[in-house]
Amino acid sequence: EDQVTQSPEALRLQEGESSSLNCSYTVSGLRGLFWYRQDPGKGPEFLFTLYSAGEEKEKERLKATLTKKESFLHITAPKPEDSATYLCAGPLPGGSYIPTFGRGTSLIVHP
Amino acid sequence: DAGITQSPRYKITETGRQVTLMCHQTWSHSYMFWYRQDLGHGLRLIYYSAAADITDKGEVPDGYVVSRSKTENFPLTLESATRSQTSVYFCASSKPGLAGLETQYFGPGTRLLVL
């Protein structure tokens, strides 16, 4: 059973069409929820860390939010350069500080 | 340059051969990780290390061996490569988490093809 589940698996948007990506987790006692961006042929790059329910962080057109059971990555007025795979990572159960990743959402923004 | 590097970037090998993938980081991060990334599975943890000479299994450790004699290096060895080990391998490092998880910094990846 996946501890971190991302949806949708793939998302196609028109430039300027805002949307949200979802990351839900089953681990209680969250000790950090991460969002990464991965471009084709490259390693993941850090975007945001969220530790507490209600926390929000923003960077350019991206805003990450966190509730007790899920996180959203909101993309406002996306541009083609926002096309990438977005990965979410949370902790393994049992008090581990080792992260486990969701399978990612592949985002394509058409001009 | 500071950062995390992996070598080789591309490798083609044959079934049954031993292959070692190298990872080097210059931040002196205590934690290092090896992941494999396959379509439909996302990033799966193979092994991780909390410090030099301390390693532990991740989700998919079978067929792999790691060592960490120095803080900055974390090689991954496939003792007898199989076709199912064809994948993209990523190394990552992070500081220790005092209050929770810490940001991971990833290398560029090694693309391995086992024929």
Coordinates of C-alpha atoms in Angstrom, one line a residue:
Chain A
E1 CA 0.0 0.0 0.0
D2 CA 1.4 3.4 -1.0
Q3 CA 1.9 5.7 1.9
V4 CA 1.9 8.8 -0.4
T5 CA -0.6 8.9 -3.3
Q6 CA -0.6 11.6 -5.9
S7 CA -3.4 12.5 -8.3
P8 CA -3.9 12.9 -11.2
E9 CA -1.2 10.8 -12.8
A10 CA -1.1 13.2 -15.7
L11 CA -2.6 16.7 -16.4
R12 CA -2.7 18.7 -19.5
L13 CA -3.5 22.4 -19.2
Q14 CA -3.7 25.4 -21.6
E15 CA -1.4 28.2 -20.8
G16 CA -3.2 30.4 -18.2
E17 CA -5.5 27.6 -17.0
S18 CA -5.1 27.3 -13.3
S19 CA -5.4 23.9 -11.5
S20 CA -4.3 21.9 -8.5
L21 CA -2.3 18.7 -7.9
N22 CA -3.1 16.5 -5.0
C23 CA -0.9 14.5 -2.6
S24 CA -2.6 12.4 0.1
Y25 CA -0.7 10.5 2.8
T26 CA -1.7 7.8 5.3
V27 CA 1.0 8.4 7.9
S28 CA -0.1 10.0 11.1
G29 CA 2.2 12.4 12.9
L30 CA 3.5 14.1 9.8
R31 CA 7.1 15.1 10.1
G32 CA 7.4 17.0 6.8
L33 CA 5.8 16.9 3.4
F34 CA 7.9 17.8 0.4
W35 CA 7.2 18.9 -3.1
Y36 CA 9.8 18.4 -5.8
R37 CA 9.9 19.2 -9.5
Q38 CA 11.5 16.9 -12.0
D39 CA 12.4 17.8 -15.6
P40 CA 12.9 15.1 -18.2
G41 CA 16.4 13.6 -17.9
K42 CA 17.2 15.3 -14.6
G43 CA 17.1 14.6 -10.9
P44 CA 14.3 16.0 -8.8
E45 CA 14.7 19.6 -7.5
F46 CA 13.3 20.9 -4.2
L47 CA 10.3 23.2 -4.3
F48 CA 8.6 23.3 -0.9
T49 CA 8.6 21.8 2.6
L50 CA 5.4 21.9 4.8
Y51 CA 5.4 20.7 8.4
S52 CA 2.0 21.9 9.9
A53 CA -1.6 21.7 8.8
G54 CA -2.7 25.1 7.6
E55 CA 0.8 26.0 6.4
E56 CA 1.2 27.5 3.0
K57 CA 4.2 28.4 0.8
E58 CA 4.5 30.2 -2.5
K59 CA 7.0 30.5 -5.3
E60 CA 6.1 32.3 -8.4
R61 CA 3.0 30.6 -9.9
L62 CA 3.1 27.8 -7.4
K63 CA 1.5 27.6 -4.0
A64 CA 1.6 24.5 -1.7
T65 CA -0.9 24.0 1.1
L66 CA -1.2 21.3 3.8
T67 CA -4.1 19.8 5.7
K68 CA -4.0 16.9 8.1
K69 CA -4.5 14.3 5.4
E70 CA -3.3 15.9 2.1
S71 CA -1.4 18.6 0.4
F72 CA -2.2 20.6 -2.7
L73 CA 0.1 22.2 -5.2
H74 CA -1.8 25.0 -6.8
I75 CA -0.6 26.3 -10.2
T76 CA -1.9 29.7 -11.1
A77 CA -1.9 30.9 -14.7
P78 CA 0.7 28.2 -15.7
K79 CA 3.2 28.7 -18.5
P80 CA 4.7 26.1 -20.8
E81 CA 7.9 26.2 -18.7
D82 CA 6.0 24.8 -15.8
S83 CA 5.7 21.5 -17.7
A84 CA 7.4 18.9 -15.6
T85 CA 6.7 16.0 -13.2
Y86 CA 5.8 17.1 -9.7
L87 CA 6.7 14.7 -6.9
C88 CA 5.4 14.6 -3.4
A89 CA 7.3 13.0 -0.5
G90 CA 6.3 12.2 3.0
P91 CA 7.7 10.1 5.9
L92 CA 7.5 6.3 6.1
P93 CA 5.4 5.1 9.0
G94 CA 6.9 4.2 12.4
G95 CA 8.5 7.5 13.2
S96 CA 11.0 7.3 10.3
Y97 CA 12.7 10.3 9.0
I98 CA 13.3 8.5 5.7
P99 CA 11.0 10.0 3.0
T100 CA 8.8 8.0 0.6
F101 CA 7.7 9.4 -2.7
G102 CA 4.5 9.3 -4.5
R103 CA 4.5 8.3 -8.2
G104 CA 4.2 11.9 -9.4
T105 CA 2.0 14.0 -11.6
S106 CA 3.1 14.7 -15.1
L107 CA 2.1 18.2 -16.0
I108 CA 2.0 19.5 -19.6
V109 CA 1.1 23.1 -20.3
H110 CA 0.3 23.9 -23.9
P111 CA 0.9 27.4 -25.3
Chain B
D1 CA 32.0 22.6 -8.0
A2 CA 30.0 22.0 -4.9
G3 CA 27.0 19.6 -5.2
I4 CA 26.2 16.0 -5.8
T5 CA 27.6 14.1 -8.8
Q6 CA 27.0 10.7 -10.2
S7 CA 29.1 8.5 -12.5
P8 CA 28.8 7.2 -15.0
R9 CA 25.9 9.0 -16.5
Y10 CA 25.1 6.2 -18.9
K11 CA 26.0 2.5 -18.7
I12 CA 25.3 -0.5 -20.8
T13 CA 26.2 -3.9 -19.4
E14 CA 25.3 -7.5 -19.8
T15 CA 23.3 -9.9 -17.6
G16 CA 25.5 -11.3 -14.9
R17 CA 28.2 -8.6 -14.8
Q18 CA 29.0 -6.6 -11.8
V19 CA 28.4 -2.9 -12.1
T20 CA 29.2 -0.1 -9.6
L21 CA 27.5 3.3 -9.7
M22 CA 29.3 6.2 -8.0
C23 CA 27.9 9.0 -6.0
H24 CA 29.9 11.9 -4.5
Q25 CA 28.7 15.0 -2.6
T26 CA 30.6 18.0 -1.4
W27 CA 28.2 19.3 1.3
S28 CA 29.3 16.8 4.1
H29 CA 25.7 15.8 4.4
S30 CA 25.4 12.9 6.8
Y31 CA 22.5 11.2 5.0
M32 CA 22.8 9.7 1.5
F33 CA 20.3 7.7 -0.5
W34 CA 20.0 5.6 -3.6
Y35 CA 16.7 5.4 -5.6
R36 CA 15.7 3.8 -8.8
Q37 CA 13.0 5.3 -11.0
D38 CA 10.9 3.3 -13.3
L39 CA 7.8 4.1 -15.3
G40 CA 4.7 3.3 -13.2
H41 CA 6.7 3.0 -9.9
G42 CA 8.1 6.4 -9.3
L43 CA 11.1 6.8 -7.0
R44 CA 11.8 3.7 -4.9
L45 CA 14.4 3.7 -2.2
I46 CA 17.1 1.0 -2.5
Y47 CA 19.5 1.8 0.3
Y48 CA 20.3 4.7 2.5
S49 CA 23.1 5.7 4.9
A50 CA 22.8 7.9 8.0
A51 CA 26.6 8.3 8.3
A52 CA 29.9 6.7 7.3
D53 CA 29.8 2.9 8.0
I54 CA 26.0 3.0 8.7
T55 CA 23.7 1.7 6.0
D56 CA 20.2 0.3 5.9
K57 CA 17.9 -1.3 3.4
G58 CA 15.1 0.6 1.7
E59 CA 12.1 -0.7 -0.2
V60 CA 13.9 -2.6 -3.0
P61 CA 17.4 -3.7 -1.8
D62 CA 17.6 -7.2 -3.3
G63 CA 20.5 -7.5 -5.8
Y64 CA 22.2 -4.4 -4.6
V65 CA 25.1 -3.8 -2.2
V66 CA 26.3 -0.4 -0.8
S67 CA 29.2 0.8 1.3
R68 CA 30.1 4.1 2.8
S69 CA 33.7 4.3 4.1
K70 CA 33.8 8.1 3.6
T71 CA 31.0 10.7 4.3
E72 CA 31.2 12.1 0.7
N73 CA 31.0 8.8 -1.2
F74 CA 28.2 6.3 -1.5
P75 CA 28.7 3.7 -4.2
L76 CA 26.0 1.3 -5.3
T77 CA 27.0 -2.1 -6.7
L78 CA 24.9 -4.5 -8.7
E79 CA 26.7 -7.8 -7.9
S80 CA 25.2 -9.7 -10.9
A81 CA 23.1 -7.5 -13.1
T82 CA 19.7 -8.6 -14.3
R83 CA 17.5 -7.1 -17.0
S84 CA 15.0 -6.1 -14.3
Q85 CA 17.7 -3.7 -12.9
T86 CA 17.5 -1.6 -16.1
S87 CA 16.5 1.7 -14.7
V88 CA 17.5 5.3 -13.9
Y89 CA 19.3 5.5 -10.6
F90 CA 19.4 8.6 -8.5
C91 CA 21.6 9.4 -5.6
A92 CA 20.6 12.0 -3.0
S93 CA 21.9 13.6 0.2
S94 CA 20.4 15.5 3.1
K95 CA 21.2 16.8 6.5
P96 CA 19.9 14.8 9.5
G97 CA 16.4 15.6 10.5
L98 CA 16.2 17.0 14.0
A99 CA 12.5 17.8 13.9
G100 CA 11.4 15.9 10.9
L101 CA 12.4 15.2 7.3
E102 CA 15.0 17.3 5.6
T103 CA 15.3 18.5 2.1
Q104 CA 17.0 16.0 -0.2
Y105 CA 19.4 17.1 -3.0
F106 CA 19.5 14.8 -6.0
G107 CA 22.2 14.0 -8.5
P108 CA 21.6 14.0 -12.2
G109 CA 21.0 10.3 -12.4
T110 CA 22.7 7.3 -14.0
R111 CA 20.8 5.6 -16.9
L112 CA 21.6 1.8 -16.8
L113 CA 20.7 -0.7 -19.5
V114 CA 21.2 -4.4 -18.8
L115 CA 21.2 -6.5 -21.9

